[in-house]
Coordinates of N, CA and C in Angstrom, one line a residue:
M1 N 66.1 5.7 63.1 CA 65.1 5.9 62.1 C 65.4 7.1 61.3
L2 N 65.1 7.1 60.0 CA 65.4 8.2 59.1 C 64.6 9.4 59.5
K3 N 65.2 10.6 59.6 CA 64.5 11.8 59.9 C 64.3 12.6 58.7
I4 N 63.1 12.9 58.3 CA 62.7 13.7 57.2 C 61.9 14.9 57.8
D5 N 62.3 16.1 57.5 CA 61.7 17.2 58.2 C 60.8 18.0 57.3
T6 N 60.2 17.4 56.3 CA 59.2 18.0 55.4 C 58.1 17.0 55.1
D7 N 57.0 17.6 54.7 CA 55.8 16.7 54.3 C 55.1 17.4 53.2
L8 N 55.0 16.7 52.0 CA 54.5 17.4 50.8 C 53.1 16.9 50.5
H9 N 52.4 16.3 51.5 CA 51.0 15.8 51.2 C 50.2 15.9 52.5
T10 N 49.5 17.0 52.7 CA 48.6 17.2 53.9 C 47.3 17.8 53.5
H11 N 46.2 17.5 54.3 CA 44.9 17.9 54.0 C 44.3 18.7 55.2
T12 N 43.6 19.7 54.9 CA 42.9 20.5 55.9 C 41.3 20.2 55.8
V13 N 40.6 20.9 56.7 CA 39.1 20.8 56.6 C 38.6 21.1 55.2
A14 N 39.3 21.9 54.4 CA 38.8 22.2 53.1 C 38.6 21.0 52.2
S15 N 39.3 19.9 52.5 CA 39.1 18.7 51.7 C 37.8 18.0 51.9
G16 N 37.1 18.4 53.0 CA 35.8 17.8 53.3 C 35.8 16.6 54.2
H17 N 36.9 15.8 54.2 CA 37.0 14.6 55.0 C 38.3 14.6 55.8
A18 N 38.8 15.8 56.1 CA 39.9 16.0 57.0 C 39.5 16.9 58.1
Y19 N 40.3 17.0 59.2 CA 39.7 17.5 60.4 C 40.5 18.6 61.2
S20 N 41.4 19.2 60.5 CA 42.2 20.3 61.1 C 42.3 21.5 60.1
T21 N 42.5 22.7 60.7 CA 42.6 23.9 59.9 C 44.1 24.0 59.4
V22 N 44.4 25.0 58.6 CA 45.7 25.3 58.2 C 46.6 25.6 59.4
D23 N 46.0 26.5 60.3 CA 46.7 26.9 61.5 C 47.0 25.7 62.3
E24 N 46.1 24.8 62.5 CA 46.3 23.6 63.3 C 47.3 22.7 62.7
M25 N 47.3 22.6 61.4 CA 48.3 21.7 60.7 C 49.7 22.3 60.8
A26 N 49.8 23.6 60.7 CA 51.2 24.2 60.9 C 51.6 24.0 62.4
K27 N 50.7 24.2 63.3 CA 51.1 24.0 64.7 C 51.5 22.5 65.0
G28 N 50.8 21.6 64.3 CA 51.1 20.2 64.5 C 52.5 19.9 63.9
A29 N 52.8 20.5 62.7 CA 54.1 20.3 62.1 C 55.2 20.8 63.0
F30 N 55.0 22.0 63.6 CA 56.0 22.6 64.5 C 56.3 21.6 65.7
T31 N 55.2 21.1 66.2 CA 55.3 20.2 67.4 C 56.1 18.9 67.0
K32 N 56.0 18.5 65.8 CA 56.7 17.3 65.3 C 58.1 17.5 64.8
G33 N 58.5 18.8 64.8 CA 59.8 19.1 64.2 C 59.8 19.2 62.7
I34 N 58.7 19.3 62.1 CA 58.6 19.4 60.6 C 58.7 20.8 60.2
K35 N 59.7 21.1 59.3 CA 60.0 22.5 59.0 C 59.2 23.1 57.8
L36 N 58.6 22.2 57.0 CA 58.0 22.6 55.8 C 56.8 21.6 55.5
I37 N 55.7 22.1 55.1 CA 54.6 21.3 54.7 C 53.9 21.9 53.4
A38 N 53.5 21.0 52.6 CA 52.6 21.4 51.5 C 51.2 21.2 51.9
V39 N 50.3 22.2 51.8 CA 48.9 22.0 52.0 C 48.3 21.6 50.7
T40 N 47.9 20.4 50.5 CA 47.4 19.9 49.2 C 46.0 19.3 49.4
D41 N 45.1 20.3 49.6 CA 43.7 19.8 49.6 C 43.2 19.3 48.3
H42 N 42.2 18.4 48.3 CA 41.7 17.8 47.1 C 41.2 18.8 46.1
G43 N 41.2 18.5 44.9 CA 40.6 19.3 43.8 C 39.1 19.3 44.0
P44 N 38.4 20.2 43.2 CA 37.0 20.5 43.4 C 36.1 19.3 43.0
Q45 N 36.5 18.3 42.3 CA 35.7 17.1 42.0 C 35.5 16.2 43.2
M46 N 36.3 16.3 44.2 CA 36.2 15.5 45.4 C 34.8 15.8 46.1
P47 N 34.0 14.8 46.4 CA 32.8 15.1 47.1 C 33.1 15.8 48.4
G48 N 32.4 16.9 48.7 CA 32.7 17.7 49.9 C 33.9 18.5 49.8
G49 N 34.6 18.5 48.7 CA 35.9 19.2 48.6 C 35.7 20.7 48.4
P50 N 36.8 21.4 48.2 CA 36.8 22.9 48.1 C 36.3 23.4 46.8
H51 N 35.7 24.6 46.9 CA 35.4 25.3 45.7 C 36.6 25.8 45.0
I52 N 36.6 26.1 43.8 CA 37.7 26.6 43.0 C 38.3 27.9 43.7
Y53 N 37.4 28.7 44.3 CA 37.9 29.9 45.0 C 38.9 29.6 46.1
H54 N 38.8 28.4 46.7 CA 39.8 28.0 47.7 C 41.2 28.2 47.2
F55 N 41.5 27.7 46.0 CA 42.8 27.8 45.4 C 43.2 29.2 44.9
G56 N 42.2 29.9 44.4 CA 42.4 31.3 43.9 C 42.7 32.3 45.1
N57 N 42.3 31.9 46.3 CA 42.5 32.8 47.4 C 43.6 32.4 48.3
F58 N 44.4 31.4 47.9 CA 45.5 30.8 48.8 C 46.5 31.9 49.2
S59 N 46.7 32.9 48.4 CA 47.7 33.9 48.7 C 47.6 34.6 50.1
I60 N 46.4 34.5 50.7 CA 46.2 35.2 52.0 C 46.8 34.3 53.1
V61 N 47.1 33.1 52.8 CA 47.7 32.2 53.9 C 49.2 32.6 54.0
P62 N 49.7 32.9 55.2 CA 51.1 33.3 55.3 C 52.1 32.2 54.8
D63 N 53.2 32.6 54.3 CA 54.2 31.7 53.9 C 54.8 30.9 55.0
K64 N 54.7 31.5 56.3 CA 55.2 30.8 57.4 C 54.2 30.9 58.6
L65 N 54.0 29.8 59.3 CA 53.2 29.8 60.5 C 53.9 29.0 61.5
Y66 N 54.1 29.6 62.7 CA 54.9 28.9 63.8 C 56.3 28.5 63.3
G67 N 56.8 29.2 62.4 CA 58.2 28.9 61.9 C 58.2 27.8 60.8
V68 N 57.0 27.3 60.4 CA 56.9 26.2 59.5 C 56.6 26.9 58.1
R69 N 57.4 26.5 57.1 CA 57.1 27.0 55.7 C 55.9 26.3 55.2
I70 N 54.9 27.1 54.7 CA 53.7 26.6 54.1 C 53.7 26.7 52.6
I71 N 53.7 25.6 51.9 CA 53.7 25.5 50.5 C 52.2 25.4 50.1
K72 N 51.7 26.2 49.2 CA 50.3 26.2 48.8 C 50.2 25.4 47.6
G73 N 49.4 24.3 47.7 CA 49.3 23.3 46.6 C 48.0 22.7 46.5
V74 N 47.9 21.5 45.8 CA 46.7 20.8 45.6 C 47.0 19.3 45.4
E75 N 46.1 18.5 45.8 CA 46.1 17.1 45.3 C 44.9 17.0 44.3
A76 N 45.2 17.3 43.0 CA 44.1 17.3 42.0 C 43.7 15.8 41.8
N77 N 42.5 15.7 41.2 CA 41.9 14.4 40.9 C 42.2 14.1 39.4
I78 N 42.7 13.0 39.2 CA 43.0 12.5 37.8 C 41.7 12.0 37.2
L79 N 41.2 12.5 36.1 CA 40.0 12.2 35.5 C 40.3 11.4 34.2
D80 N 39.2 11.2 33.4 CA 39.4 10.5 32.1 C 40.4 11.2 31.2
E81 N 41.2 10.4 30.5 CA 42.2 10.9 29.6 C 43.3 11.7 30.3
G82 N 43.4 11.5 31.6 CA 44.5 12.1 32.4 C 44.3 13.6 32.7
K83 N 43.1 14.1 32.5 CA 42.8 15.5 32.8 C 42.7 15.7 34.3
L84 N 43.1 16.9 34.7 CA 43.0 17.2 36.1 C 41.8 18.1 36.4
D85 N 41.3 18.2 37.6 CA 40.1 18.9 37.9 C 40.4 20.4 38.2
L86 N 41.5 20.9 37.9 CA 41.8 22.3 37.9 C 42.4 22.7 36.6
A87 N 42.0 23.8 36.0 CA 42.5 24.2 34.7 C 43.9 24.9 34.9
A88 N 44.6 25.0 33.8 CA 45.9 25.5 33.8 C 46.0 26.9 34.5
E89 N 45.1 27.7 34.4 CA 45.2 29.1 35.0 C 45.1 29.0 36.5
E90 N 44.4 28.0 37.0 CA 44.4 27.8 38.5 C 45.7 27.1 39.0
L91 N 46.2 26.1 38.2 CA 47.4 25.4 38.6 C 48.6 26.4 38.6
E92 N 48.6 27.4 37.7 CA 49.7 28.3 37.6 C 49.9 29.1 38.9
R93 N 48.8 29.3 39.7 CA 48.9 30.1 40.9 C 49.5 29.3 42.1
L94 N 49.6 28.0 41.9 CA 50.0 27.2 43.0 C 51.5 26.9 43.0
E95 N 52.0 26.6 44.2 CA 53.5 26.4 44.3 C 53.8 24.9 44.1
F96 N 52.8 24.0 44.3 CA 53.1 22.6 44.2 C 51.8 21.9 43.8
V97 N 51.9 21.0 42.7 CA 50.7 20.3 42.2 C 51.0 18.8 42.3
S98 N 50.2 18.2 43.0 CA 50.2 16.7 43.0 C 48.8 16.2 42.5
A99 N 48.7 15.0 42.1 CA 47.5 14.4 41.6 C 47.4 12.9 41.8
G100 N 46.2 12.4 42.0 CA 46.0 11.0 42.1 C 44.6 10.6 41.7
I101 N 44.3 9.3 41.5 CA 43.0 8.9 41.2 C 42.2 8.6 42.5
H102 N 41.0 9.1 42.5 CA 40.2 8.9 43.7 C 38.7 8.5 43.4
R103 N 38.1 7.9 44.3 CA 36.7 7.4 44.1 C 35.7 8.6 44.0
L104 N 34.7 8.4 43.3 CA 33.5 9.3 43.3 C 33.9 10.7 42.8
T105 N 34.9 10.8 41.9 CA 35.3 12.1 41.4 C 34.8 12.3 39.9
G106 N 34.0 11.4 39.4 CA 33.5 11.6 38.1 C 34.2 10.9 37.0
H107 N 35.3 10.2 37.3 CA 36.0 9.5 36.2 C 35.3 8.2 35.8
N108 N 35.6 7.7 34.6 CA 35.1 6.4 34.2 C 36.2 5.4 33.9
L109 N 37.3 5.5 34.7 CA 38.4 4.6 34.6 C 38.0 3.2 35.2
K110 N 38.3 2.1 34.5 CA 37.7 0.9 34.9 C 38.7 -0.2 35.3
N111 N 39.9 -0.1 34.8 CA 40.9 -1.2 35.0 C 42.3 -0.7 35.0
K112 N 43.2 -1.6 35.3 CA 44.6 -1.2 35.4 C 45.2 -0.5 34.2
K113 N 44.8 -0.9 33.0 CA 45.2 -0.2 31.8 C 44.7 1.2 31.8
D114 N 43.4 1.4 32.1 CA 42.9 2.8 32.2 C 43.6 3.6 33.2
Y115 N 43.8 3.1 34.4 CA 44.4 3.9 35.5 C 45.8 4.3 35.1
T116 N 46.5 3.3 34.5 CA 47.9 3.6 34.1 C 48.0 4.7 33.0
E117 N 47.2 4.5 32.0 CA 47.2 5.5 30.9 C 46.8 6.9 31.3
A118 N 45.8 7.0 32.2 CA 45.3 8.3 32.7 C 46.4 8.9 33.5
T119 N 47.1 8.1 34.3 CA 48.2 8.6 35.2 C 49.4 9.2 34.3
I120 N 49.7 8.4 33.3 CA 50.8 8.8 32.4 C 50.4 10.1 31.6
R121 N 49.2 10.2 31.2 CA 48.7 11.4 30.5 C 48.8 12.6 31.5
A122 N 48.4 12.4 32.7 CA 48.5 13.5 33.7 C 49.9 13.9 33.9
M123 N 50.8 13.0 33.9 CA 52.2 13.4 34.1 C 52.8 14.2 32.9
E124 N 52.1 14.3 31.8 CA 52.5 15.1 30.7 C 52.1 16.6 30.9
N125 N 51.3 16.8 31.9 CA 50.9 18.2 32.3 C 52.1 18.9 32.9
P126 N 52.6 20.0 32.3 CA 53.8 20.7 32.8 C 53.7 21.2 34.2
H127 N 52.5 21.4 34.7 CA 52.4 21.9 36.1 C 52.4 20.8 37.1
L128 N 52.4 19.6 36.7 CA 52.3 18.5 37.7 C 53.7 18.2 38.3
D129 N 53.7 18.1 39.6 CA 55.0 17.8 40.3 C 55.0 16.4 40.8
M130 N 53.9 15.8 41.3 CA 54.0 14.5 42.0 C 52.7 13.7 41.8
I131 N 52.9 12.4 41.6 CA 51.7 11.5 41.6 C 51.6 10.9 43.0
T132 N 50.4 11.0 43.6 CA 50.2 10.6 44.9 C 49.8 9.1 44.9
H133 N 50.2 8.4 46.0 CA 49.9 7.0 46.2 C 49.8 6.2 44.9
P134 N 51.0 6.1 44.2 CA 51.0 5.3 43.0 C 50.8 3.8 43.3
V135 N 51.1 3.4 44.5 CA 50.9 2.0 44.9 C 49.7 2.0 45.9
Q136 N 48.7 1.3 45.4 CA 47.5 1.1 46.2 C 46.7 0.0 45.6
R137 N 45.8 -0.6 46.4 CA 45.0 -1.7 45.9 C 43.8 -1.3 45.0
E138 N 43.2 -0.2 45.3 CA 42.0 0.2 44.6 C 42.3 0.6 43.1
Y139 N 43.4 1.3 42.9 CA 43.7 1.7 41.5 C 45.1 1.3 41.2
P140 N 45.3 0.0 40.9 CA 46.7 -0.5 40.6 C 47.2 0.1 39.3
L141 N 48.5 0.3 39.3 CA 49.2 0.9 38.1 C 50.2 -0.1 37.6
D142 N 50.5 0.0 36.3 CA 51.7 -0.6 35.7 C 52.9 0.2 36.1
L143 N 53.6 -0.2 37.2 CA 54.6 0.6 37.8 C 55.8 0.8 36.8
E144 N 56.1 -0.1 36.0 CA 57.2 0.0 35.1 C 56.9 1.2 34.1
R145 N 55.7 1.2 33.5 CA 55.4 2.2 32.6 C 55.3 3.6 33.3
V146 N 54.7 3.6 34.5 CA 54.6 4.9 35.2 C 56.0 5.4 35.6
A147 N 56.9 4.5 36.0 CA 58.3 4.9 36.4 C 59.0 5.5 35.2
R148 N 58.8 4.9 34.0 CA 59.5 5.5 32.8 C 58.9 6.9 32.5
A149 N 57.6 7.0 32.7 CA 57.0 8.3 32.4 C 57.4 9.4 33.4
A150 N 57.6 8.9 34.7 CA 58.0 9.8 35.7 C 59.4 10.4 35.4
A151 N 60.3 9.5 34.9 CA 61.6 10.0 34.6 C 61.6 10.9 33.3
E152 N 60.8 10.6 32.4 CA 60.7 11.4 31.1 C 60.1 12.8 31.4
N153 N 59.2 12.9 32.4 CA 58.5 14.1 32.6 C 58.9 14.8 33.9
N154 N 60.0 14.3 34.6 CA 60.5 14.9 35.8 C 59.4 15.0 36.9
V155 N 58.7 13.9 37.0 CA 57.6 13.9 38.0 C 58.0 13.0 39.2
I156 N 57.7 13.4 40.4 CA 58.0 12.7 41.6 C 56.9 11.6 41.8
L157 N 57.3 10.4 42.3 CA 56.4 9.4 42.7 C 56.4 9.3 44.2
E158 N 55.3 9.1 44.8 CA 55.1 9.2 46.3 C 55.2 7.9 47.0
L159 N 55.9 7.9 48.1 CA 55.8 6.8 49.1 C 54.9 7.3 50.2
N160 N 53.7 6.8 50.2 CA 52.6 7.3 51.0 C 52.4 6.6 52.3
A161 N 52.8 7.2 53.4 CA 52.7 6.5 54.7 C 51.3 6.1 55.1
S162 N 50.3 6.9 54.7 CA 48.9 6.5 55.1 C 48.5 5.2 54.4
S163 N 49.1 4.9 53.3 CA 48.7 3.6 52.6 C 49.0 2.4 53.5
Y164 N 49.9 2.6 54.4 CA 50.4 1.5 55.3 C 50.0 1.6 56.7
S165 N 49.1 2.6 57.0 CA 48.7 2.8 58.3 C 48.0 1.6 59.0
P166 N 48.4 1.3 60.2 CA 47.8 0.1 60.9 C 46.3 0.3 61.1
K167 N 45.8 1.6 61.0 CA 44.4 1.9 61.1 C 43.6 1.4 59.9
K168 N 44.3 1.1 58.8 CA 43.6 0.7 57.6 C 43.7 -0.8 57.4
D169 N 42.8 -1.4 56.6 CA 42.8 -2.8 56.4 C 43.1 -3.2 54.9
H170 N 43.6 -2.2 54.2 CA 43.8 -2.5 52.7 C 45.3 -2.5 52.3
T171 N 46.2 -2.8 53.3 CA 47.6 -2.6 53.0 C 48.2 -4.0 52.6
R172 N 47.5 -5.0 52.7 CA 48.0 -6.4 52.3 C 48.4 -6.4 50.9
G173 N 49.6 -7.0 50.6 CA 50.0 -7.3 49.2 C 50.6 -6.1 48.5
I174 N 50.8 -4.9 49.1 CA 51.3 -3.8 48.3 C 52.7 -3.4 48.8
K175 N 53.2 -4.0 49.9 CA 54.5 -3.6 50.3 C 55.6 -3.9 49.3
S176 N 55.4 -5.1 48.6 CA 56.4 -5.4 47.6 C 56.5 -4.5 46.5
E177 N 55.3 -3.9 46.1 CA 55.3 -2.9 45.1 C 56.0 -1.6 45.4
S178 N 55.8 -1.2 46.7 CA 56.6 0.0 47.1 C 58.1 -0.2 47.2
L179 N 58.5 -1.4 47.6 CA 59.9 -1.8 47.5 C 60.4 -1.8 46.1
R180 N 59.5 -2.2 45.2 CA 59.9 -2.2 43.8 C 60.1 -0.8 43.3
L181 N 59.4 0.2 43.8 CA 59.6 1.6 43.4 C 61.0 2.0 43.7
L182 N 61.6 1.6 44.7 CA 63.0 1.9 45.0 C 63.9 1.5 43.9
K183 N 63.7 0.2 43.4 CA 64.5 -0.3 42.3 C 64.3 0.5 41.0
L184 N 63.0 0.8 40.8 CA 62.7 1.6 39.6 C 63.2 3.0 39.6
A185 N 63.3 3.6 40.8 CA 63.8 4.9 40.9 C 65.3 4.9 40.6
K186 N 66.0 3.9 41.0 CA 67.4 3.8 40.7 C 67.6 3.5 39.2
K187 N 66.7 2.7 38.7 CA 66.8 2.3 37.2 C 66.6 3.5 36.3
Y188 N 65.6 4.2 36.6 CA 65.1 5.3 35.7 C 65.6 6.7 36.1
G189 N 65.9 6.9 37.3 CA 66.4 8.2 37.8 C 65.4 9.2 38.2
F190 N 64.1 8.8 38.5 CA 63.2 9.8 39.0 C 63.3 9.9 40.5
K191 N 62.6 10.9 41.0 CA 62.7 11.2 42.5 C 61.4 10.6 43.2
L192 N 61.6 10.3 44.4 CA 60.5 9.8 45.3 C 60.3 10.9 46.4
A193 N 59.1 10.8 47.0 CA 58.8 11.7 48.1 C 58.2 10.9 49.2
V194 N 58.6 11.1 50.4 CA 58.0 10.4 51.6 C 57.0 11.4 52.3
N195 N 55.8 11.0 52.3 CA 54.7 11.9 52.8 C 53.7 11.2 53.7
S196 N 53.1 11.9 54.5 CA 52.1 11.4 55.4 C 50.7 11.2 54.9
D197 N 50.3 12.1 54.0 CA 48.9 12.2 53.5 C 48.0 12.4 54.7
A198 N 48.5 13.4 55.6 CA 47.8 13.6 56.9 C 46.4 14.3 56.6
H199 N 45.4 13.7 57.4 CA 44.1 14.3 57.4 C 43.7 14.8 58.8
F200 N 44.7 14.8 59.7 CA 44.6 15.4 61.0 C 46.0 15.8 61.5
H201 N 46.0 16.9 62.2 CA 47.3 17.5 62.5 C 48.3 16.6 63.2
D202 N 47.9 15.6 63.9 CA 48.8 14.7 64.6 C 49.5 13.7 63.7
E203 N 49.0 13.6 62.4 CA 49.6 12.7 61.5 C 50.7 13.2 60.7
I204 N 50.9 14.5 60.7 CA 52.0 15.2 59.9 C 53.3 14.6 60.3
G205 N 54.1 14.2 59.3 CA 55.5 13.7 59.5 C 55.5 12.3 60.2
E206 N 54.4 11.7 60.2 CA 54.3 10.3 60.8 C 54.6 9.3 59.7
Y207 N 55.9 8.8 59.7 CA 56.4 8.0 58.6 C 56.8 6.6 59.1
S208 N 56.4 6.2 60.4 CA 56.9 5.0 60.9 C 56.4 3.8 60.1
S209 N 55.2 3.9 59.5 CA 54.7 2.8 58.7 C 55.5 2.5 57.5
L210 N 56.5 3.3 57.2 CA 57.4 3.1 56.0 C 58.7 2.6 56.4
N211 N 58.9 2.2 57.7 CA 60.2 1.7 58.1 C 60.7 0.5 57.3
F212 N 59.7 -0.3 56.8 CA 60.2 -1.4 55.9 C 60.9 -0.9 54.7
I213 N 60.5 0.3 54.2 CA 61.2 0.9 53.1 C 62.6 1.5 53.5
F214 N 62.6 2.2 54.6 CA 63.8 2.8 55.0 C 64.9 1.7 55.4
E215 N 64.4 0.6 55.7 CA 65.4 -0.5 56.1 C 65.8 -1.4 54.9
S216 N 65.2 -1.1 53.8 CA 65.5 -1.9 52.6 C 66.9 -1.7 52.1
E217 N 67.6 -2.7 51.6 CA 69.0 -2.5 51.1 C 68.9 -1.6 49.8
D218 N 67.8 -1.5 49.2 CA 67.7 -0.6 48.0 C 67.3 0.8 48.3
F219 N 67.1 1.1 49.6 CA 66.8 2.5 50.0 C 68.0 3.4 49.8
D220 N 67.8 4.5 49.2 CA 68.9 5.5 49.0 C 68.3 6.9 49.3
R221 N 68.8 7.5 50.4 CA 68.2 8.8 50.9 C 68.3 9.9 49.7
N222 N 69.2 9.8 48.9 CA 69.4 10.8 47.8 C 68.3 10.7 46.8
L223 N 67.5 9.6 46.8 CA 66.4 9.4 45.9 C 65.2 10.2 46.4
I224 N 65.2 10.6 47.7 CA 64.0 11.2 48.3 C 64.1 12.7 48.1
L225 N 63.2 13.3 47.3 CA 63.3 14.7 47.0 C 63.1 15.6 48.2
N226 N 62.2 15.2 49.1 CA 61.9 16.0 50.3 C 62.7 15.5 51.5
R227 N 63.9 15.1 51.3 CA 64.7 14.6 52.4 C 65.1 15.7 53.4
S228 N 65.0 17.0 52.9 CA 65.3 18.1 53.8 C 64.5 19.3 53.2
Q229 N 64.4 20.3 54.1 CA 63.8 21.6 53.6 C 64.6 22.2 52.5
K230 N 65.9 22.2 52.6 CA 66.7 22.7 51.5 C 66.5 22.1 50.2
S231 N 66.4 20.8 50.2 CA 66.2 20.1 48.9 C 64.8 20.4 48.3
V232 N 63.8 20.6 49.1 CA 62.5 21.0 48.6 C 62.5 22.5 48.0
I233 N 63.1 23.4 48.8 CA 63.2 24.8 48.3 C 64.0 24.8 47.0
N234 N 65.1 24.1 46.9 CA 65.8 24.0 45.6 C 65.0 23.6 44.5
Y235 N 64.2 22.5 44.8 CA 63.3 22.0 43.7 C 62.3 23.1 43.3
L236 N 61.7 23.8 44.3 CA 60.7 24.8 44.0 C 61.3 26.0 43.2
K237 N 62.5 26.3 43.5 CA 63.2 27.4 42.7 C 63.3 26.9 41.2
K238 N 63.8 25.7 41.0 CA 64.0 25.2 39.7 C 62.6 25.1 39.0
R239 N 61.6 24.7 39.7 CA 60.3 24.6 39.1 C 59.8 25.9 38.6
E240 N 60.0 27.0 39.4 CA 59.5 28.3 39.0 C 60.2 28.8 37.8
E241 N 61.5 28.5 37.7 CA 62.3 28.9 36.6 C 61.9 28.1 35.3
R242 N 61.6 26.8 35.5 CA 61.1 26.0 34.3 C 59.8 26.5 33.8
L243 N 58.8 26.8 34.7 CA 57.5 27.2 34.3 C 57.6 28.6 33.7
S244 N 58.5 29.5 34.2 CA 58.7 30.8 33.6 C 59.2 30.7 32.2
E245 N 60.1 29.8 31.9 CA 60.6 29.6 30.6 C 59.6 29.0 29.6
L246 N 58.8 28.2 30.2 CA 57.7 27.6 29.4 C 56.7 28.6 28.9
K247 N 56.3 29.5 29.8 CA 55.4 30.6 29.5 C 55.9 31.5 28.3
K248 N 57.2 31.7 28.3 CA 57.8 32.5 27.2 C 57.7 31.9 25.9
T249 N 57.6 30.5 25.8 CA 57.6 29.8 24.6 C 56.1 29.6 24.1
V250 N 55.2 29.9 24.9 CA 53.8 29.6 24.6 C 53.2 30.8 23.8

């Protein structure tokens, strides 16, 4: 089985519907041999989610816990017209910004066209690093269009292990779409990320539900941005340089 020692999508109690603290998530990562995690609690539009102060005070969290590198991030909510539920000044403080469409967050998106256009608009935000669970039944996307936009905007698309969890009953019919992402990544040249979407410390680095992807003839480890701690750190350094240059031109 493919060994990936990072996880760029995890949630703590701050998300309102997750059940472990930052400390417990780091300890869980250490136990699983995961060397780096991004803490990406939901944006403030999520029911029961964190106040905006949660993200403003993130600097008090150590960069390492139990030897595990802690990346301070967010899974923002994509709203109408691709807006995110954190403003640019909040996003600038974070090390990693992901975003996805979620229920009950105040958007009025109604169909596949709406979901796709909002996602593409979100990818034009220079702070955005990754689109979460682009393959799902509730908010289907035009993957061809999203793939092209990912390449044009240097945005990562996620392979979300939680979407295929045997504990869930909504995984039917979406495996072929995730396999299609592998072909689209090769075609357009964007990066993918393999993540757990953990809402409990024991789920971190649990990728076995994605074995069907790892075993595909189209799978290429080099397409996976978080294939190692080193590859993630390199990405984050380039990200910081890019955003610093952007600020100079504004």
